[in-house]
Amino acid sequence: DAKTTQPTSMDCAEGRAANLPCNHSTISGNEYVYWYRQIHSQGPQYIIHGLKNNETNEMASLIITEDRKSSTLILPHATLRDTAVYYCIVTYSGGYQKVTFGTGTKLQVIP
Amino acid sequence: EPEVTQTPSHQVTQMGQEVILRCVPISNHLYFYWYRQILGQKVEFLVSFYNNEISEKSEIFDDQFSVERPDGSNFTLKIRSTKLEDSAMYFCASSVLGPRASYEQYFGPGTRLTVT
């Protein structure tokens, strides 16, 4: 799996958009970008994934650059419950493909 | 919404004892996983399981560990002789082929194992 680089921590004001960047310059053509998060002491939670195109679901949007070397997870209106560690993971899509968690970005949403 | 469940939420055991951690994956899922997280550290992959056999295991998953799907709903992780360093949060996860040819994993709430 390609290596990813994320900032260690970020703050975001409640109600504002949280933009979490991820660099994955060695991504290969058939690797996907997945985002998970872990709220303190809970199980990791799947957020969104994409291959080439931008994606949106009820939780977030994922913007992938045209060269696919970086991406941004956007939480459009951050709430206090979005305080968590966010993991950007680049991996092939396969049924028994393990998730390799790095250190992620600790997002603190501030009231 | 379907979810992965795990029991017990907290297990305390003495060193050398056997423990079984239980998971009920989402009902139509076909791929099952165990991960662990030592306090303050990263989530680490232990094992993946498909079609009643292990697909992949990490270096952590040595002979002391085993997994089983004893019936159509449960997925278990057994540690034969626990060590102090097995103290961690253990997460079960499951996945299935999604509509966009993806296999996002859904994680349970975890079992906190404390070995004394």
PDB file of C-alpha atoms in Angstrom:
ATOM      1  CA  ASP A   1       0.000   0.000   0.000  1.00  0.00           C
ATOM      2  CA  ALA A   2       1.165   3.515  -0.761  1.00  0.00           C
ATOM      3  CA  LYS A   3       2.421   5.634   2.124  1.00  0.00           C
ATOM      4  CA  THR A   4       0.342   8.603   3.285  1.00  0.00           C
ATOM      5  CA  THR A   5       1.308  11.792   5.086  1.00  0.00           C
ATOM      6  CA  GLN A   6      -1.123  13.698   7.267  1.00  0.00           C
ATOM      7  CA  PRO A   7      -0.711  16.591   9.690  1.00  0.00           C
ATOM      8  CA  THR A   8      -0.482  15.438  13.285  1.00  0.00           C
ATOM      9  CA  SER A   9      -3.242  17.685  14.534  1.00  0.00           C
ATOM     10  CA  MET A  10      -5.718  20.359  13.473  1.00  0.00           C
ATOM     11  CA  ASP A  11      -8.299  22.577  15.126  1.00  0.00           C
ATOM     12  CA  CYS A  12     -11.620  23.627  13.658  1.00  0.00           C
ATOM     13  CA  ALA A  13     -14.319  25.924  14.993  1.00  0.00           C
ATOM     14  CA  GLU A  14     -17.684  24.325  15.552  1.00  0.00           C
ATOM     15  CA  GLY A  15     -19.999  24.909  12.593  1.00  0.00           C
ATOM     16  CA  ARG A  16     -17.160  25.595  10.182  1.00  0.00           C
ATOM     17  CA  ALA A  17     -15.873  23.260   7.505  1.00  0.00           C
ATOM     18  CA  ALA A  18     -13.001  21.008   8.520  1.00  0.00           C
ATOM     19  CA  ASN A  19     -10.560  20.327   5.697  1.00  0.00           C
ATOM     20  CA  LEU A  20      -8.193  17.460   6.393  1.00  0.00           C
ATOM     21  CA  PRO A  21      -5.361  17.012   3.875  1.00  0.00           C
ATOM     22  CA  CYS A  22      -3.534  13.844   2.941  1.00  0.00           C
ATOM     23  CA  ASN A  23      -0.552  13.342   0.669  1.00  0.00           C
ATOM     24  CA  HIS A  24      -0.129  10.057  -1.159  1.00  0.00           C
ATOM     25  CA  SER A  25       2.351  10.815  -3.905  1.00  0.00           C
ATOM     26  CA  THR A  26       3.234   7.154  -4.574  1.00  0.00           C
ATOM     27  CA  ILE A  27      -0.339   6.002  -5.105  1.00  0.00           C
ATOM     28  CA  SER A  28      -0.714   3.534  -7.954  1.00  0.00           C
ATOM     29  CA  GLY A  29      -3.443   3.517 -10.578  1.00  0.00           C
ATOM     30  CA  ASN A  30      -5.744   1.000  -8.946  1.00  0.00           C
ATOM     31  CA  GLU A  31      -5.327   2.033  -5.328  1.00  0.00           C
ATOM     32  CA  TYR A  32      -8.235   3.667  -3.545  1.00  0.00           C
ATOM     33  CA  VAL A  33      -8.195   6.449  -0.969  1.00  0.00           C
ATOM     34  CA  TYR A  34     -10.168   5.520   2.147  1.00  0.00           C
ATOM     35  CA  TRP A  35     -10.894   7.655   5.186  1.00  0.00           C
ATOM     36  CA  TYR A  36     -11.714   6.272   8.611  1.00  0.00           C
ATOM     37  CA  ARG A  37     -11.942   7.994  11.959  1.00  0.00           C
ATOM     38  CA  GLN A  38     -11.681   6.899  15.563  1.00  0.00           C
ATOM     39  CA  ILE A  39     -13.544   8.786  18.215  1.00  0.00           C
ATOM     40  CA  HIS A  40     -11.836   8.352  21.564  1.00  0.00           C
ATOM     41  CA  SER A  41     -11.748   4.690  22.640  1.00  0.00           C
ATOM     42  CA  GLN A  42     -14.375   3.668  20.105  1.00  0.00           C
ATOM     43  CA  GLY A  43     -13.981   1.354  17.124  1.00  0.00           C
ATOM     44  CA  PRO A  44     -12.759   2.960  13.905  1.00  0.00           C
ATOM     45  CA  GLN A  45     -15.539   4.209  11.667  1.00  0.00           C
ATOM     46  CA  TYR A  46     -15.562   4.189   7.873  1.00  0.00           C
ATOM     47  CA  ILE A  47     -16.236   7.635   6.406  1.00  0.00           C
ATOM     48  CA  ILE A  48     -15.761   7.661   2.655  1.00  0.00           C
ATOM     49  CA  HIS A  49     -13.553   6.394  -0.155  1.00  0.00           C
ATOM     50  CA  GLY A  50     -12.714   7.257  -3.747  1.00  0.00           C
ATOM     51  CA  LEU A  51     -10.603   6.241  -6.694  1.00  0.00           C
ATOM     52  CA  LYS A  52     -10.392   9.234  -9.037  1.00  0.00           C
ATOM     53  CA  ASN A  53     -13.539  11.290  -8.797  1.00  0.00           C
ATOM     54  CA  ASN A  54     -14.675  13.488  -5.969  1.00  0.00           C
ATOM     55  CA  GLU A  55     -17.163  11.780  -3.702  1.00  0.00           C
ATOM     56  CA  THR A  56     -19.812  12.930  -1.271  1.00  0.00           C
ATOM     57  CA  ASN A  57     -21.944  11.088   1.230  1.00  0.00           C
ATOM     58  CA  GLU A  58     -23.977  12.021   4.277  1.00  0.00           C
ATOM     59  CA  MET A  59     -20.862  12.305   6.425  1.00  0.00           C
ATOM     60  CA  ALA A  60     -18.277  14.048   4.280  1.00  0.00           C
ATOM     61  CA  SER A  61     -16.847  14.962   0.899  1.00  0.00           C
ATOM     62  CA  LEU A  62     -13.619  13.668  -0.574  1.00  0.00           C
ATOM     63  CA  ILE A  63     -11.685  15.751  -3.043  1.00  0.00           C
ATOM     64  CA  ILE A  64      -8.935  13.937  -4.943  1.00  0.00           C
ATOM     65  CA  THR A  65      -6.508  15.945  -7.061  1.00  0.00           C
ATOM     66  CA  GLU A  66      -6.321  15.176 -10.751  1.00  0.00           C
ATOM     67  CA  ASP A  67      -2.890  13.567 -10.411  1.00  0.00           C
ATOM     68  CA  ARG A  68      -4.225  11.609  -7.397  1.00  0.00           C
ATOM     69  CA  LYS A  69      -1.184  12.488  -5.340  1.00  0.00           C
ATOM     70  CA  SER A  70      -3.208  14.164  -2.617  1.00  0.00           C
ATOM     71  CA  SER A  71      -6.720  14.379  -1.277  1.00  0.00           C
ATOM     72  CA  THR A  72      -8.794  16.376   1.184  1.00  0.00           C
ATOM     73  CA  LEU A  73     -11.545  15.149   3.448  1.00  0.00           C
ATOM     74  CA  ILE A  74     -14.145  17.834   4.083  1.00  0.00           C
ATOM     75  CA  LEU A  75     -16.562  17.797   6.996  1.00  0.00           C
ATOM     76  CA  PRO A  76     -18.893  20.603   5.898  1.00  0.00           C
ATOM     77  CA  HIS A  77     -20.199  21.686   9.311  1.00  0.00           C
ATOM     78  CA  ALA A  78     -18.017  20.286  12.054  1.00  0.00           C
ATOM     79  CA  THR A  79     -19.628  19.516  15.394  1.00  0.00           C
ATOM     80  CA  LEU A  80     -18.073  18.641  18.730  1.00  0.00           C
ATOM     81  CA  ARG A  81     -18.880  14.996  18.007  1.00  0.00           C
ATOM     82  CA  ASP A  82     -16.496  15.132  15.042  1.00  0.00           C
ATOM     83  CA  THR A  83     -13.529  15.441  17.399  1.00  0.00           C
ATOM     84  CA  ALA A  84     -11.544  12.317  16.546  1.00  0.00           C
ATOM     85  CA  VAL A  85      -8.418  10.939  14.899  1.00  0.00           C
ATOM     86  CA  TYR A  86      -8.860  10.826  11.125  1.00  0.00           C
ATOM     87  CA  TYR A  87      -6.960   8.263   9.076  1.00  0.00           C
ATOM     88  CA  CYS A  88      -6.235   8.512   5.361  1.00  0.00           C
ATOM     89  CA  ILE A  89      -5.456   5.081   3.953  1.00  0.00           C
ATOM     90  CA  VAL A  90      -4.434   4.156   0.443  1.00  0.00           C
ATOM     91  CA  THR A  91      -5.048   0.549  -0.449  1.00  0.00           C
ATOM     92  CA  TYR A  92      -6.110  -1.859  -3.112  1.00  0.00           C
ATOM     93  CA  SER A  93      -9.746  -2.776  -2.868  1.00  0.00           C
ATOM     94  CA  GLY A  94     -10.051  -6.401  -1.903  1.00  0.00           C
ATOM     95  CA  GLY A  95     -12.284  -8.463   0.287  1.00  0.00           C
ATOM     96  CA  TYR A  96      -9.596  -9.412   2.750  1.00  0.00           C
ATOM     97  CA  GLN A  97      -7.462  -6.357   2.347  1.00  0.00           C
ATOM     98  CA  LYS A  98      -6.414  -5.291   5.801  1.00  0.00           C
ATOM     99  CA  VAL A  99      -6.625  -1.677   6.906  1.00  0.00           C
ATOM    100  CA  THR A 100      -3.191  -0.388   7.892  1.00  0.00           C
ATOM    101  CA  PHE A 101      -3.689   2.505  10.267  1.00  0.00           C
ATOM    102  CA  GLY A 102      -1.042   5.200  10.620  1.00  0.00           C
ATOM    103  CA  THR A 103      -1.036   7.921  13.234  1.00  0.00           C
ATOM    104  CA  GLY A 104      -3.672  10.045  11.471  1.00  0.00           C
ATOM    105  CA  THR A 105      -4.725  13.629  12.157  1.00  0.00           C
ATOM    106  CA  LYS A 106      -6.151  14.486  15.539  1.00  0.00           C
ATOM    107  CA  LEU A 107      -9.014  16.901  14.791  1.00  0.00           C
ATOM    108  CA  GLN A 108     -10.167  19.014  17.707  1.00  0.00           C
ATOM    109  CA  VAL A 109     -13.471  20.829  17.126  1.00  0.00           C
ATOM    110  CA  ILE A 110     -13.601  23.900  19.312  1.00  0.00           C
ATOM    111  CA  PRO A 111     -16.865  25.390  20.611  1.00  0.00           C
TER     112      PRO A 111
ATOM    113  CA  GLU B   1     -28.656   0.307  10.798  1.00  0.00           C
ATOM    114  CA  PRO B   2     -26.790  -3.027  11.057  1.00  0.00           C
ATOM    115  CA  GLU B   3     -23.733  -2.987  13.283  1.00  0.00           C
ATOM    116  CA  VAL B   4     -20.949  -5.216  14.516  1.00  0.00           C
ATOM    117  CA  THR B   5     -21.341  -6.216  18.146  1.00  0.00           C
ATOM    118  CA  GLN B   6     -18.698  -7.510  20.537  1.00  0.00           C
ATOM    119  CA  THR B   7     -18.840  -9.190  23.931  1.00  0.00           C
ATOM    120  CA  PRO B   8     -17.765  -8.715  26.601  1.00  0.00           C
ATOM    121  CA  SER B   9     -17.028  -5.007  26.622  1.00  0.00           C
ATOM    122  CA  HIS B  10     -14.346  -5.556  29.269  1.00  0.00           C
ATOM    123  CA  GLN B  11     -12.550  -8.745  30.200  1.00  0.00           C
ATOM    124  CA  VAL B  12     -10.106  -9.091  33.059  1.00  0.00           C
ATOM    125  CA  THR B  13      -8.023 -12.240  33.192  1.00  0.00           C
ATOM    126  CA  GLN B  14      -4.941 -13.568  34.890  1.00  0.00           C
ATOM    127  CA  MET B  15      -1.727 -14.206  33.029  1.00  0.00           C
ATOM    128  CA  GLY B  16      -1.677 -17.696  31.539  1.00  0.00           C
ATOM    129  CA  GLN B  17      -5.435 -18.008  31.309  1.00  0.00           C
ATOM    130  CA  GLU B  18      -7.335 -18.575  28.081  1.00  0.00           C
ATOM    131  CA  VAL B  19      -9.766 -15.937  26.857  1.00  0.00           C
ATOM    132  CA  ILE B  20     -12.323 -15.935  24.069  1.00  0.00           C
ATOM    133  CA  LEU B  21     -13.477 -12.668  22.615  1.00  0.00           C
ATOM    134  CA  ARG B  22     -16.734 -12.790  20.721  1.00  0.00           C
ATOM    135  CA  CYS B  23     -18.031 -10.836  17.782  1.00  0.00           C
ATOM    136  CA  VAL B  24     -21.225 -10.855  15.775  1.00  0.00           C
ATOM    137  CA  PRO B  25     -20.443  -9.376  12.353  1.00  0.00           C
ATOM    138  CA  ILE B  26     -23.036  -7.715  10.141  1.00  0.00           C
ATOM    139  CA  SER B  27     -25.249 -10.516   8.882  1.00  0.00           C
ATOM    140  CA  ASN B  28     -24.580 -10.463   5.125  1.00  0.00           C
ATOM    141  CA  HIS B  29     -20.864  -9.765   5.443  1.00  0.00           C
ATOM    142  CA  LEU B  30     -18.369 -12.346   4.267  1.00  0.00           C
ATOM    143  CA  TYR B  31     -14.975 -11.026   5.371  1.00  0.00           C
ATOM    144  CA  PHE B  32     -14.016 -10.830   9.008  1.00  0.00           C
ATOM    145  CA  TYR B  33     -11.081  -9.261  10.823  1.00  0.00           C
ATOM    146  CA  TRP B  34      -9.538  -8.772  14.212  1.00  0.00           C
ATOM    147  CA  TYR B  35      -7.447  -5.746  15.147  1.00  0.00           C
ATOM    148  CA  ARG B  36      -5.993  -4.630  18.426  1.00  0.00           C
ATOM    149  CA  GLN B  37      -4.962  -1.321  19.932  1.00  0.00           C
ATOM    150  CA  ILE B  38      -2.615  -1.116  22.863  1.00  0.00           C
ATOM    151  CA  LEU B  39      -3.368   1.979  24.936  1.00  0.00           C
ATOM    152  CA  GLY B  40      -1.972   5.087  23.267  1.00  0.00           C
ATOM    153  CA  GLN B  41      -0.772   3.219  20.182  1.00  0.00           C
ATOM    154  CA  LYS B  42      -1.976   2.609  16.634  1.00  0.00           C
ATOM    155  CA  VAL B  43      -4.690   0.175  15.649  1.00  0.00           C
ATOM    156  CA  GLU B  44      -2.880  -2.973  14.464  1.00  0.00           C
ATOM    157  CA  PHE B  45      -4.142  -5.689  12.147  1.00  0.00           C
ATOM    158  CA  LEU B  46      -4.168  -9.207  13.550  1.00  0.00           C
ATOM    159  CA  VAL B  47      -5.987 -11.484  11.123  1.00  0.00           C
ATOM    160  CA  SER B  48      -8.475 -11.647   8.275  1.00  0.00           C
ATOM    161  CA  PHE B  49     -10.856 -14.560   7.701  1.00  0.00           C
ATOM    162  CA  TYR B  50     -12.895 -15.580   4.696  1.00  0.00           C
ATOM    163  CA  ASN B  51     -14.682 -18.736   3.655  1.00  0.00           C
ATOM    164  CA  ASN B  52     -13.837 -20.421   6.941  1.00  0.00           C
ATOM    165  CA  GLU B  53     -10.125 -19.935   6.724  1.00  0.00           C
ATOM    166  CA  ILE B  54      -7.493 -17.364   7.544  1.00  0.00           C
ATOM    167  CA  SER B  55      -6.690 -15.120   4.574  1.00  0.00           C
ATOM    168  CA  GLU B  56      -3.851 -13.190   6.160  1.00  0.00           C
ATOM    169  CA  LYS B  57      -2.297 -12.831   9.579  1.00  0.00           C
ATOM    170  CA  SER B  58       0.227 -10.463  11.060  1.00  0.00           C
ATOM    171  CA  GLU B  59       3.371 -11.268  13.016  1.00  0.00           C
ATOM    172  CA  ILE B  60       1.434 -10.553  16.188  1.00  0.00           C
ATOM    173  CA  PHE B  61      -0.937 -13.418  15.440  1.00  0.00           C
ATOM    174  CA  ASP B  62       1.254 -16.247  16.670  1.00  0.00           C
ATOM    175  CA  ASP B  63       0.374 -19.758  17.832  1.00  0.00           C
ATOM    176  CA  GLN B  64      -1.267 -18.384  20.966  1.00  0.00           C
ATOM    177  CA  PHE B  65      -4.043 -16.867  18.849  1.00  0.00           C
ATOM    178  CA  SER B  66      -6.781 -18.599  16.924  1.00  0.00           C
ATOM    179  CA  VAL B  67     -10.000 -17.566  15.222  1.00  0.00           C
ATOM    180  CA  GLU B  68     -13.164 -19.449  14.540  1.00  0.00           C
ATOM    181  CA  ARG B  69     -16.594 -18.961  13.058  1.00  0.00           C
ATOM    182  CA  PRO B  70     -18.397 -21.650  15.022  1.00  0.00           C
ATOM    183  CA  ASP B  71     -21.813 -20.954  13.536  1.00  0.00           C
ATOM    184  CA  GLY B  72     -23.403 -18.641  10.994  1.00  0.00           C
ATOM    185  CA  SER B  73     -23.281 -15.573  13.173  1.00  0.00           C
ATOM    186  CA  ASN B  74     -20.375 -15.542  15.627  1.00  0.00           C
ATOM    187  CA  PHE B  75     -16.694 -14.877  15.003  1.00  0.00           C
ATOM    188  CA  THR B  76     -14.322 -15.509  17.877  1.00  0.00           C
ATOM    189  CA  LEU B  77     -10.740 -14.724  18.805  1.00  0.00           C
ATOM    190  CA  LYS B  78      -9.093 -17.062  21.306  1.00  0.00           C
ATOM    191  CA  ILE B  79      -5.892 -16.333  23.159  1.00  0.00           C
ATOM    192  CA  ARG B  80      -4.659 -19.588  24.663  1.00  0.00           C
ATOM    193  CA  SER B  81      -2.322 -18.383  27.371  1.00  0.00           C
ATOM    194  CA  THR B  82      -2.552 -14.662  27.939  1.00  0.00           C
ATOM    195  CA  LYS B  83       0.475 -12.501  28.624  1.00  0.00           C
ATOM    196  CA  LEU B  84       0.633  -9.066  30.192  1.00  0.00           C
ATOM    197  CA  GLU B  85       1.429  -7.577  26.789  1.00  0.00           C
ATOM    198  CA  ASP B  86      -1.859  -8.892  25.379  1.00  0.00           C
ATOM    199  CA  SER B  87      -3.632  -6.163  27.353  1.00  0.00           C
ATOM    200  CA  ALA B  88      -5.287  -4.038  24.684  1.00  0.00           C
ATOM    201  CA  MET B  89      -8.562  -3.100  23.046  1.00  0.00           C
ATOM    202  CA  TYR B  90      -9.557  -5.734  20.517  1.00  0.00           C
ATOM    203  CA  PHE B  91     -11.738  -4.720  17.600  1.00  0.00           C
ATOM    204  CA  CYS B  92     -13.659  -7.000  15.305  1.00  0.00           C
ATOM    205  CA  ALA B  93     -14.584  -5.803  11.819  1.00  0.00           C
ATOM    206  CA  SER B  94     -16.503  -7.154   8.856  1.00  0.00           C
ATOM    207  CA  SER B  95     -16.976  -6.244   5.217  1.00  0.00           C
ATOM    208  CA  VAL B  96     -18.682  -7.250   2.021  1.00  0.00           C
ATOM    209  CA  LEU B  97     -18.435  -6.175  -1.578  1.00  0.00           C
ATOM    210  CA  GLY B  98     -20.229  -2.839  -1.771  1.00  0.00           C
ATOM    211  CA  PRO B  99     -22.061  -1.198  -4.682  1.00  0.00           C
ATOM    212  CA  ARG B 100     -18.927   0.654  -5.772  1.00  0.00           C
ATOM    213  CA  ALA B 101     -16.669  -2.413  -5.812  1.00  0.00           C
ATOM    214  CA  SER B 102     -15.301  -1.475  -2.415  1.00  0.00           C
ATOM    215  CA  TYR B 103     -14.830  -3.340   0.833  1.00  0.00           C
ATOM    216  CA  GLU B 104     -15.156  -0.750   3.525  1.00  0.00           C
ATOM    217  CA  GLN B 105     -14.836  -2.319   6.934  1.00  0.00           C
ATOM    218  CA  TYR B 106     -17.292  -1.866   9.757  1.00  0.00           C
ATOM    219  CA  PHE B 107     -15.837  -2.087  13.222  1.00  0.00           C
ATOM    220  CA  GLY B 108     -17.344  -3.152  16.505  1.00  0.00           C
ATOM    221  CA  PRO B 109     -17.067  -1.150  19.728  1.00  0.00           C
ATOM    222  CA  GLY B 110     -14.212  -3.301  21.005  1.00  0.00           C
ATOM    223  CA  THR B 111     -13.415  -5.523  23.963  1.00  0.00           C
ATOM    224  CA  ARG B 112     -10.968  -4.144  26.481  1.00  0.00           C
ATOM    225  CA  LEU B 113      -8.773  -7.014  27.639  1.00  0.00           C
ATOM    226  CA  THR B 114      -6.814  -6.508  30.837  1.00  0.00           C
ATOM    227  CA  VAL B 115      -4.285  -9.182  31.779  1.00  0.00           C
ATOM    228  CA  THR B 116      -3.080  -9.070  35.382  1.00  0.00           C
TER     229      THR B 116
END
